[in-house]
mmCIF file of C-alpha atoms in Angstrom:
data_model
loop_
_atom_site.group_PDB
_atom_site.id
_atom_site.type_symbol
_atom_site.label_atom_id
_atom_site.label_comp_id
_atom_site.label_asym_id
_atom_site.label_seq_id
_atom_site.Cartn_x
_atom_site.Cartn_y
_atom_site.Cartn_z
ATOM 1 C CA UNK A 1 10.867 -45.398 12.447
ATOM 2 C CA UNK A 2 13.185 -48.573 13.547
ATOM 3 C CA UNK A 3 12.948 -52.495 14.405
ATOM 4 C CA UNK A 4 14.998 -53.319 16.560
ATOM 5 C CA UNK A 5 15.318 -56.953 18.474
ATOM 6 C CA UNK A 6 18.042 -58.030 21.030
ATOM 7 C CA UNK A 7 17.990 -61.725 22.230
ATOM 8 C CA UNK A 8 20.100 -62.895 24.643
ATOM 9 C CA UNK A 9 21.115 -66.575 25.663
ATOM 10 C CA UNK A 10 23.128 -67.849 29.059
ATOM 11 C CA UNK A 11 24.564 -70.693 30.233
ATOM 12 C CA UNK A 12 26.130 -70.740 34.078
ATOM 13 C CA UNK A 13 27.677 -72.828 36.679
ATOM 14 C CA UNK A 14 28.969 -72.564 39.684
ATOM 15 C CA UNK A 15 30.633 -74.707 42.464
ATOM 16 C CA UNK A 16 31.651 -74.349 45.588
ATOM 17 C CA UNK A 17 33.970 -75.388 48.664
ATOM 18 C CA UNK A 18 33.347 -75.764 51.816
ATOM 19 C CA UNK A 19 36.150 -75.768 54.602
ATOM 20 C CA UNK A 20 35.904 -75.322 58.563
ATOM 21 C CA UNK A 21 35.195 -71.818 58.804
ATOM 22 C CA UNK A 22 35.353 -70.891 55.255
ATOM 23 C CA UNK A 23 33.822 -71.385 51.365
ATOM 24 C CA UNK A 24 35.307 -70.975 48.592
ATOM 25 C CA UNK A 25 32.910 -70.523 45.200
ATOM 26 C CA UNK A 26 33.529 -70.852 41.503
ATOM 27 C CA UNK A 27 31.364 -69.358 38.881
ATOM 28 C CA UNK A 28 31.259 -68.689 35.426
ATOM 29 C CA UNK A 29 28.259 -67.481 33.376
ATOM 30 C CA UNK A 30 28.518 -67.317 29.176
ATOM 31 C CA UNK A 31 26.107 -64.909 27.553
ATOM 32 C CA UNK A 32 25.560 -64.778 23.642
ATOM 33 C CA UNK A 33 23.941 -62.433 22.502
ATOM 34 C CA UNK A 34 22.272 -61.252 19.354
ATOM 35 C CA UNK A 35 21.126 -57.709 17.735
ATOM 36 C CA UNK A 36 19.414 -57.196 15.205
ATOM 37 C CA UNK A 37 18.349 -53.828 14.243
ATOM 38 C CA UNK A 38 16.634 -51.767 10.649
ATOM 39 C CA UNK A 39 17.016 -48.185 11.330
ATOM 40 C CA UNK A 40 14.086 -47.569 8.525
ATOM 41 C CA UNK A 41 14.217 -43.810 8.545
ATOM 42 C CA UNK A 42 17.709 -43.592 8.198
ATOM 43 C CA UNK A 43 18.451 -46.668 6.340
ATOM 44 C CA UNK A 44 20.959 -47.709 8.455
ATOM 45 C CA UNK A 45 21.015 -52.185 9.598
ATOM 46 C CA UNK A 46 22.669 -53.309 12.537
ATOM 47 C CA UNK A 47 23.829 -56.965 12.609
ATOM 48 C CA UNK A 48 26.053 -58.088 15.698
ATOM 49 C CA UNK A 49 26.917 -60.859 17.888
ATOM 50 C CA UNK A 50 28.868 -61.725 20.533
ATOM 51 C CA UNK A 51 29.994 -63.993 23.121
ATOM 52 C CA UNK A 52 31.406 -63.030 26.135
ATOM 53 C CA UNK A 53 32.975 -65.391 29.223
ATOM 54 C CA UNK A 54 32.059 -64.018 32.898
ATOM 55 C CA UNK A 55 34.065 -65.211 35.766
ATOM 56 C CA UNK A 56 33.277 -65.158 38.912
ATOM 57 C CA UNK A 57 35.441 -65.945 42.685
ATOM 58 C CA UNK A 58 34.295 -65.569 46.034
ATOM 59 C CA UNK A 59 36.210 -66.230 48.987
ATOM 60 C CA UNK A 60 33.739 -66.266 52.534
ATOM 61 C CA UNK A 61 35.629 -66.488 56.326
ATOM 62 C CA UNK A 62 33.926 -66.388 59.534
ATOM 63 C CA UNK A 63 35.981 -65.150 61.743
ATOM 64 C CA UNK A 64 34.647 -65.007 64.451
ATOM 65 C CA UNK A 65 30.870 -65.832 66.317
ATOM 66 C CA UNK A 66 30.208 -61.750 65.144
ATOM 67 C CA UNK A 67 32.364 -61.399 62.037
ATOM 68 C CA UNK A 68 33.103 -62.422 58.561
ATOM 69 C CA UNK A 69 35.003 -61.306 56.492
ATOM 70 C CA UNK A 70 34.169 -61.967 52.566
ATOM 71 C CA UNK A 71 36.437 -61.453 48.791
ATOM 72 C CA UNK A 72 35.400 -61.452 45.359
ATOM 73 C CA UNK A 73 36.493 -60.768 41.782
ATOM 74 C CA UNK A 74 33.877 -60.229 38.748
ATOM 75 C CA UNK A 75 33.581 -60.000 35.485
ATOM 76 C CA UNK A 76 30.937 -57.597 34.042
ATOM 77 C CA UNK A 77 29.118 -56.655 31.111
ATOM 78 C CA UNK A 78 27.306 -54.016 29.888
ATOM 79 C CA UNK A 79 25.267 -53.716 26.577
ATOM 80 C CA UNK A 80 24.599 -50.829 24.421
ATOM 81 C CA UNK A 81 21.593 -49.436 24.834
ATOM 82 C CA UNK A 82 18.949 -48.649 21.710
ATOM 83 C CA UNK A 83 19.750 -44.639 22.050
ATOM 84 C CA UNK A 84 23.369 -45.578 21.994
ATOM 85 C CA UNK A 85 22.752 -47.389 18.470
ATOM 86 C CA UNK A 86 20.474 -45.289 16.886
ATOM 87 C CA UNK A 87 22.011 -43.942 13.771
ATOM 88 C CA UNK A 88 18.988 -40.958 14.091
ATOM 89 C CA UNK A 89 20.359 -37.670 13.593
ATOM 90 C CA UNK A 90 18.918 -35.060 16.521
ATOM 91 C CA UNK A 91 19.467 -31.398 14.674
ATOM 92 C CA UNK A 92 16.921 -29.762 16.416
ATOM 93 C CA UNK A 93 19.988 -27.444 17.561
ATOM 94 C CA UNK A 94 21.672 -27.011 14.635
ATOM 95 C CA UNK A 95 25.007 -26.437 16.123
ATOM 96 C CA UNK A 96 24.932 -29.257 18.528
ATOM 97 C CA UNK A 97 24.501 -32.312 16.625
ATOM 98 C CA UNK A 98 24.045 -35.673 18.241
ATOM 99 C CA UNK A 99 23.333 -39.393 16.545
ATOM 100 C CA UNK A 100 23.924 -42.691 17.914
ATOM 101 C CA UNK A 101 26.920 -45.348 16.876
ATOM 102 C CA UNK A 102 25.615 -48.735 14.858
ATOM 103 C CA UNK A 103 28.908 -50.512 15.102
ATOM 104 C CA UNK A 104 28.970 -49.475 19.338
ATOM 105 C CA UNK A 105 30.293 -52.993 21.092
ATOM 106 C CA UNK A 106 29.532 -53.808 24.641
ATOM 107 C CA UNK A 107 31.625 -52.702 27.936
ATOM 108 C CA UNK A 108 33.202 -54.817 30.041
ATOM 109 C CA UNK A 109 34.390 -54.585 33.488
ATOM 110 C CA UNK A 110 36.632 -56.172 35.896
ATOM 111 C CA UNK A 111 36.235 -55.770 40.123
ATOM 112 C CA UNK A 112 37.282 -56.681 42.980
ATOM 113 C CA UNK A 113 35.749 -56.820 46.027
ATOM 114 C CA UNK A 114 36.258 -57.052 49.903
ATOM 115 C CA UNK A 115 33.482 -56.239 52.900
ATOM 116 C CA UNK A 116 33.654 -57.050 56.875
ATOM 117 C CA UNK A 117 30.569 -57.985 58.330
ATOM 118 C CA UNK A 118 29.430 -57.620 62.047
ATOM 119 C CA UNK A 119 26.528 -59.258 63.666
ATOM 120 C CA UNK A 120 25.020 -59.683 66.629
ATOM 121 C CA UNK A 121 21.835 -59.860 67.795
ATOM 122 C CA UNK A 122 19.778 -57.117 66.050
ATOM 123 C CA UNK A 123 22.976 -55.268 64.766
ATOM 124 C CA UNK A 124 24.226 -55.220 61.341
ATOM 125 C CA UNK A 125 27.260 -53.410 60.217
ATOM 126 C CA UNK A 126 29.196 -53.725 57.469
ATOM 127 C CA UNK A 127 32.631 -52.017 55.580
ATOM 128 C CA UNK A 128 32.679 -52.740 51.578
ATOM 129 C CA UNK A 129 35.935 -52.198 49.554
ATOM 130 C CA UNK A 130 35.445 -52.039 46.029
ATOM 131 C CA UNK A 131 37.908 -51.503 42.948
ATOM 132 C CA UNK A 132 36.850 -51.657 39.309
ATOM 133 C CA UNK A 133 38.305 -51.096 35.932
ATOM 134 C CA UNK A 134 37.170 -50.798 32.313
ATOM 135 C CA UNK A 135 39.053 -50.593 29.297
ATOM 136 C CA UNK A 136 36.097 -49.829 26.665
ATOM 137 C CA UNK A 137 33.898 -47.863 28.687
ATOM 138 C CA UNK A 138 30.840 -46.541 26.613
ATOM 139 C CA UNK A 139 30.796 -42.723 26.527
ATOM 140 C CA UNK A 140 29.278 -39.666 24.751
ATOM 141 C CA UNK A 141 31.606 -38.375 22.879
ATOM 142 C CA UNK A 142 31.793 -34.561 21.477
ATOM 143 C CA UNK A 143 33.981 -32.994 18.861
ATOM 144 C CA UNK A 144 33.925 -29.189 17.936
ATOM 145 C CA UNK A 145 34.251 -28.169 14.212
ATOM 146 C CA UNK A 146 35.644 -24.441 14.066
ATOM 147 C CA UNK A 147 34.913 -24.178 10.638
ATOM 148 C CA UNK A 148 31.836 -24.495 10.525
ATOM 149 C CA UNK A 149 30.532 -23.650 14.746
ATOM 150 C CA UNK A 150 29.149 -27.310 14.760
ATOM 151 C CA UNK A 151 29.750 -29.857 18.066
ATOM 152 C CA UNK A 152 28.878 -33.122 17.207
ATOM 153 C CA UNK A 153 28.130 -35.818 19.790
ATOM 154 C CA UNK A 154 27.885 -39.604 20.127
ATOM 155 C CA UNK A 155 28.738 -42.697 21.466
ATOM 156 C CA UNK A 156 32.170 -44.366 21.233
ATOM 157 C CA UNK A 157 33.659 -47.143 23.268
ATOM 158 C CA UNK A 158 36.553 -44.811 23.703
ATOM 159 C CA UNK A 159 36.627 -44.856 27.796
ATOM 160 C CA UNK A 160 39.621 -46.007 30.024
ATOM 161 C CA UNK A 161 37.620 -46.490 33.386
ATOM 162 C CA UNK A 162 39.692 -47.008 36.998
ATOM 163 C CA UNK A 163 36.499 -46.635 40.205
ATOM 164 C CA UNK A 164 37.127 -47.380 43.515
ATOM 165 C CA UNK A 165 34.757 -46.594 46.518
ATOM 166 C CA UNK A 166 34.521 -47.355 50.404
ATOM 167 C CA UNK A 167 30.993 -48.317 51.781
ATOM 168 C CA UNK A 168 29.389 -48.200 55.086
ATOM 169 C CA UNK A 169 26.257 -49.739 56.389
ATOM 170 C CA UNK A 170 24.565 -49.881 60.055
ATOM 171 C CA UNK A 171 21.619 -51.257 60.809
ATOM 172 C CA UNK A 172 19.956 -51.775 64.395
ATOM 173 C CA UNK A 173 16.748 -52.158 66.424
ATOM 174 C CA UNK A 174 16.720 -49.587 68.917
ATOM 175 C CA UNK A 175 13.671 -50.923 70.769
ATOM 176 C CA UNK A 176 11.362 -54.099 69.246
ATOM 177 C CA UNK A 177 9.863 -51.467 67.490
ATOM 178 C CA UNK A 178 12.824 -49.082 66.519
ATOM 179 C CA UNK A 179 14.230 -49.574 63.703
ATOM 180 C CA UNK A 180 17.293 -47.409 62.055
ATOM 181 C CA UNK A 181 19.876 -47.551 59.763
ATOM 182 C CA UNK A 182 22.780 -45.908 58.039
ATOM 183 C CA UNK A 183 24.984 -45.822 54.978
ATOM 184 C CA UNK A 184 27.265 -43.728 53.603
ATOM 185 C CA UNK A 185 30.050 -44.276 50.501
ATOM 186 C CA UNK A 186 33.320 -42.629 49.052
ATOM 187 C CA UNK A 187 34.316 -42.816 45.436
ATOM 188 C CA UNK A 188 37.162 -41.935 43.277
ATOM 189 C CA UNK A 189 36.519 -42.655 39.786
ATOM 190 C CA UNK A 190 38.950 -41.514 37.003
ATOM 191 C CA UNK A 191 38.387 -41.578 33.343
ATOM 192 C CA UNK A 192 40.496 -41.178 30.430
ATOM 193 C CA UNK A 193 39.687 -41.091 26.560
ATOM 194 C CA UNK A 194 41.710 -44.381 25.014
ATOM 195 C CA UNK A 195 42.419 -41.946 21.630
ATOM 196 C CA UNK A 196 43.735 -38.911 23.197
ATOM 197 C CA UNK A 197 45.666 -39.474 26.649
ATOM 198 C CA UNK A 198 45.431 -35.711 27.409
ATOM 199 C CA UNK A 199 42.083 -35.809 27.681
ATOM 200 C CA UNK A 200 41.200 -37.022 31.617
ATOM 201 C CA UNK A 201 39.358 -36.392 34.511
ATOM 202 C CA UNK A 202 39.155 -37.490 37.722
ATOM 203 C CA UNK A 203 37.398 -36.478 41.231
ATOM 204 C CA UNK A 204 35.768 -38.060 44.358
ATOM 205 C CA UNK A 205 32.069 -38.168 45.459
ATOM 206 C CA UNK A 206 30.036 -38.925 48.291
ATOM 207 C CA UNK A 207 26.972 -39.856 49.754
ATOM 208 C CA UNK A 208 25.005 -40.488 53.005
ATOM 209 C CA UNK A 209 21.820 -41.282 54.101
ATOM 210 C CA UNK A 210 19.680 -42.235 57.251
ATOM 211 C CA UNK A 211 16.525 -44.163 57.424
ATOM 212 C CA UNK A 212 14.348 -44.843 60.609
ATOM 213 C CA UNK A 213 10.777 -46.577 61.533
#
């Protein structure tokens, strides 16, 4: 049994200029936010607050009558969720233990961004560079007692994060009534635990995908 109530205020702004062929845009959103949270059943309170400052730049040039060409850097965040806070301890398995972290803060991330666009006509295509890094990445976390045969697990904002991926996008009509498109995306993402810099992994992924109507 729990309460548990997150508010969250924003102020943002952003402005922008405009040259010949290109824009340049400034933004900037602040976010406060507020939890507070009585874990009855386990008599555990959580009280935190925060503020956090998120930049934003975006750089737009049209190259030509068919392409543009666009950069960007953003600041992210990303709350705990309830799970990730809840103090409840799950011993259903009594050798696998797993509870959730109270004093968890929030992730932030930093990327950057480029993308080439092509249109004309009917046809869309686009190529998206992306790069992103995180320095208190939320993560499970497990640890293995050998005296006793018991793995523990929760959440710890013990993550060093470095993702970077190459996206793909076509879109076209065909005939009036043919419609079809297709994406496809390559990722590396690398992760290593900010306590113990032995601990890593790393590994690329992909994905594509085809749509028509």
């Amino acid at each position: 049994y729990f309460k548990y109530n997150q508010n969250v205020y924003s102020v943002y702004s952003m402005y922008s200029i405009r040259f010949k062929k290109s824009n340049i845009r400034f933004g900037a959103r602040l976010e406060y936010t507020d939890v507070d949270g009585d874990f009855v059943t386990s008599h555990t309170k959580v009280k935190n607050s925060y503020a956090t400052l998120l930049p934003n730049v975006q750089y737009t040039n049209r190259l030509t009558q068919i392409t543009t060409l666009t950069a960007g850097y953003s600041k992210r965040l990303q709350r705990p969720y309830i799970w990730d806070l809840n103090p409840f301890i799950n011993n259903n398995d009594s050798l696998n233990i797993s509870y959730g972290n109270p004093g968890l803060g929030p992730q932030t991330s930093h990327a950057l961004n480029t993308q080439l666009r092509f249109t004309k006509g009917t046809t869309f295509a686009a190529i998206n560079l992306e790069g992103s890094y995180s320095g208190n990445r939320i993560m499970q976390y497990s640890s293995f007692d050998p005296s006793t045969g018991i793995t523990t697990t929760t959440s710890l904002n013990i993550g060093k994060e470095f993702q970077s991926s190459l996206n793909v996008n076509f879109n076209t009509k065909i005939t009036p009534k043919w419609n079809l498109f297709l994406n496809g995306s390559i990722r590396y993402l690398k992760v290593t635990n900010n306590s113990d810099k032995s601990q890593s992994n790393s590994g690329f992924g992909f994905d594509m995908g085809m749509n028509t109507s």
